[in-house]
Amino acid sequence: PRASHEAMVLVAARNHRKAVKRLLREFPRLQAEGEYGHMALRAPEGFVIALPRPLAPLLKGALVRTRSIGAAGRIVRIPCLEIALALVYASLTALPYSDPEKYMAAGDFLRILHVNPKMNLKELAAHGELVYGGGGADLLENVRRIRAGGKLNL
């Protein structure tokens, strides 16, 4: 179980406004913060649903390279493994060391690698390049190091 108080919901840019309105209608206790480019819905107890508008190439890719799964009686699409790992890596590289979410992301990164020993490393490197220039090589080096029993280089 994850102790984080934040979740991300990614929807196509053309459906972003509708998604925000629908979530606010379905969950009236949520408070909208931010702008439609990066909206956050906050619950009184502190839980946050982030709704970024998918303008960055990595977020756009997360909407295209998906797989369908059943959840709570519905079919939902989730990003492919390589994009999911690149998204977690993006959080790791963007968050300051003082933010506890950085360490939650590190745990997620390690769990994803542990549970999924096989992945397309070429595709992973390509998605890592979308995090930042040279990010693909850095991401692959971290994967190699962890699989060899080393530690994650934050």
Short mmCIF file of C-alpha atoms in Angstrom, two decimals:
data_model
loop_
_atom_site.label_atom_id
_atom_site.label_comp_id
_atom_site.label_asym_id
_atom_site.label_seq_id
_atom_site.Cartn_x
_atom_site.Cartn_y
_atom_site.Cartn_z
CA PRO A 1 0.00 0.00 0.00
CA ARG A 2 1.08 3.49 -0.79
CA ALA A 3 1.08 6.26 1.80
CA SER A 4 0.96 9.01 -0.80
CA HIS A 5 -1.88 11.46 -0.76
CA GLU A 6 -1.74 12.24 -4.46
CA ALA A 7 -2.96 10.49 -7.58
CA MET A 8 -2.74 11.55 -11.22
CA VAL A 9 -5.58 11.22 -13.70
CA LEU A 10 -4.52 11.75 -17.28
CA VAL A 11 -7.11 12.50 -19.94
CA ALA A 12 -6.82 13.71 -23.51
CA ALA A 13 -6.44 17.48 -23.81
CA ARG A 14 -9.76 17.76 -25.65
CA ASN A 15 -11.56 16.10 -22.69
CA HIS A 16 -9.69 17.88 -19.88
CA ARG A 17 -12.41 20.40 -18.98
CA LYS A 18 -15.12 17.73 -19.08
CA ALA A 19 -13.08 15.46 -16.82
CA VAL A 20 -12.55 18.21 -14.24
CA LYS A 21 -16.24 19.12 -14.24
CA ARG A 22 -17.28 15.47 -13.99
CA LEU A 23 -14.97 14.78 -11.03
CA LEU A 24 -16.21 17.90 -9.24
CA ARG A 25 -19.81 16.84 -9.86
CA GLU A 26 -19.21 13.25 -8.69
CA PHE A 27 -17.14 14.30 -5.66
CA PRO A 28 -18.58 17.62 -4.42
CA ARG A 29 -16.23 17.85 -1.43
CA LEU A 30 -13.23 18.31 -3.77
CA GLN A 31 -11.90 21.84 -4.22
CA ALA A 32 -10.40 22.86 -7.58
CA GLU A 33 -6.97 24.54 -7.50
CA GLY A 34 -4.81 25.83 -10.30
CA GLU A 35 -5.64 26.45 -13.92
CA TYR A 36 -6.91 24.13 -16.60
CA GLY A 37 -3.31 23.56 -17.75
CA HIS A 38 -2.54 21.85 -14.46
CA MET A 39 -5.59 21.42 -12.31
CA ALA A 40 -5.55 19.81 -8.88
CA LEU A 41 -8.60 18.67 -6.95
CA ARG A 42 -8.04 18.68 -3.20
CA ALA A 43 -10.13 16.90 -0.58
CA PRO A 44 -10.51 18.47 2.89
CA GLU A 45 -8.44 15.64 4.41
CA GLY A 46 -5.55 16.52 2.10
CA PHE A 47 -5.82 13.96 -0.70
CA VAL A 48 -5.05 15.48 -4.10
CA ILE A 49 -6.01 14.37 -7.60
CA ALA A 50 -3.68 15.97 -10.13
CA LEU A 51 -5.11 16.52 -13.61
CA PRO A 52 -2.28 17.80 -15.81
CA ARG A 53 -3.15 18.76 -19.34
CA PRO A 54 -1.07 16.36 -21.48
CA LEU A 55 1.05 18.84 -23.41
CA ALA A 56 4.49 17.36 -22.72
CA PRO A 57 5.61 14.58 -25.10
CA LEU A 58 5.91 12.01 -22.29
CA LEU A 59 2.32 12.68 -21.14
CA LYS A 60 1.07 12.51 -24.72
CA GLY A 61 2.86 9.17 -25.10
CA ALA A 62 1.22 7.93 -21.91
CA LEU A 63 -2.17 8.38 -23.59
CA VAL A 64 -1.13 6.59 -26.77
CA ARG A 65 0.91 3.62 -25.51
CA THR A 66 -1.62 2.02 -23.18
CA ARG A 67 -3.09 -1.29 -22.19
CA SER A 68 -6.62 -1.95 -20.97
CA ILE A 69 -7.39 -3.48 -17.60
CA GLY A 70 -10.56 -4.15 -15.64
CA ALA A 71 -10.99 -2.13 -12.45
CA ALA A 72 -14.13 -1.89 -10.30
CA GLY A 73 -16.25 -3.31 -13.09
CA ARG A 74 -14.95 -0.86 -15.69
CA ILE A 75 -12.34 -1.02 -18.38
CA VAL A 76 -9.61 1.60 -17.91
CA ARG A 77 -6.46 2.28 -19.88
CA ILE A 78 -3.11 2.56 -18.16
CA PRO A 79 0.28 3.53 -19.65
CA CYS A 80 2.54 0.77 -20.90
CA LEU A 81 5.22 -0.41 -18.49
CA GLU A 82 8.07 1.57 -20.07
CA ILE A 83 6.14 4.85 -20.01
CA ALA A 84 4.95 4.21 -16.45
CA LEU A 85 8.57 3.75 -15.33
CA ALA A 86 9.64 6.90 -17.22
CA LEU A 87 6.83 8.87 -15.53
CA VAL A 88 8.02 7.72 -12.11
CA TYR A 89 11.59 8.59 -13.10
CA ALA A 90 10.39 12.06 -14.13
CA SER A 91 8.99 12.53 -10.60
CA LEU A 92 12.26 11.35 -9.09
CA THR A 93 14.30 13.83 -11.08
CA ALA A 94 11.92 16.78 -10.63
CA LEU A 95 11.23 16.63 -6.90
CA PRO A 96 13.61 18.20 -4.36
CA TYR A 97 15.27 15.96 -1.77
CA SER A 98 13.19 17.63 0.96
CA ASP A 99 9.91 16.43 -0.58
CA PRO A 100 8.69 13.11 0.89
CA GLU A 101 7.04 12.32 -2.45
CA LYS A 102 10.54 11.85 -3.93
CA TYR A 103 11.05 8.84 -1.66
CA MET A 104 7.58 7.50 -2.45
CA ALA A 105 8.49 7.72 -6.14
CA ALA A 106 11.79 5.92 -5.43
CA GLY A 107 9.86 3.09 -3.79
CA ASP A 108 7.49 2.94 -6.76
CA PHE A 109 10.45 2.84 -9.15
CA LEU A 110 12.05 -0.05 -7.27
CA ARG A 111 8.78 -2.00 -7.01
CA ILE A 112 8.08 -1.60 -10.75
CA LEU A 113 11.54 -2.98 -11.54
CA HIS A 114 11.22 -5.83 -9.03
CA VAL A 115 7.81 -6.98 -10.31
CA ASN A 116 8.66 -6.57 -14.00
CA PRO A 117 12.02 -8.18 -14.75
CA LYS A 118 11.39 -8.07 -18.52
CA MET A 119 10.85 -4.81 -20.35
CA ASN A 120 11.81 -3.23 -23.63
CA LEU A 121 14.98 -1.31 -22.74
CA LYS A 122 15.19 0.42 -26.11
CA GLU A 123 11.67 1.76 -25.66
CA LEU A 124 12.44 2.68 -22.04
CA ALA A 125 15.47 4.71 -23.15
CA ALA A 126 13.38 6.53 -25.78
CA HIS A 127 10.81 7.50 -23.13
CA GLY A 128 13.59 8.49 -20.74
CA GLU A 129 14.85 10.97 -23.34
CA LEU A 130 11.45 12.67 -23.10
CA VAL A 131 12.06 13.29 -19.39
CA TYR A 132 15.19 15.36 -20.17
CA GLY A 133 18.05 15.31 -22.66
CA GLY A 134 20.26 12.38 -21.68
CA GLY A 135 17.50 10.97 -19.46
CA GLY A 136 17.30 7.76 -21.45
CA ALA A 137 20.92 6.82 -20.72
CA ASP A 138 20.57 7.83 -17.06
CA LEU A 139 17.38 5.82 -16.70
CA LEU A 140 18.95 2.72 -18.24
CA GLU A 141 22.02 3.10 -16.00
CA ASN A 142 19.77 3.21 -12.91
CA VAL A 143 17.89 0.11 -14.10
CA ARG A 144 21.19 -1.71 -14.72
CA ARG A 145 22.59 -0.69 -11.34
CA ILE A 146 19.47 -1.76 -9.41
CA ARG A 147 19.25 -5.10 -11.20
CA ALA A 148 22.89 -5.72 -10.30
CA GLY A 149 22.09 -5.15 -6.63
CA GLY A 150 23.23 -1.54 -6.44
CA LYS A 151 21.32 1.48 -5.27
CA LEU A 152 19.16 3.99 -7.07
CA ASN A 153 21.05 7.14 -7.98
CA LEU A 154 18.76 10.06 -7.16
#
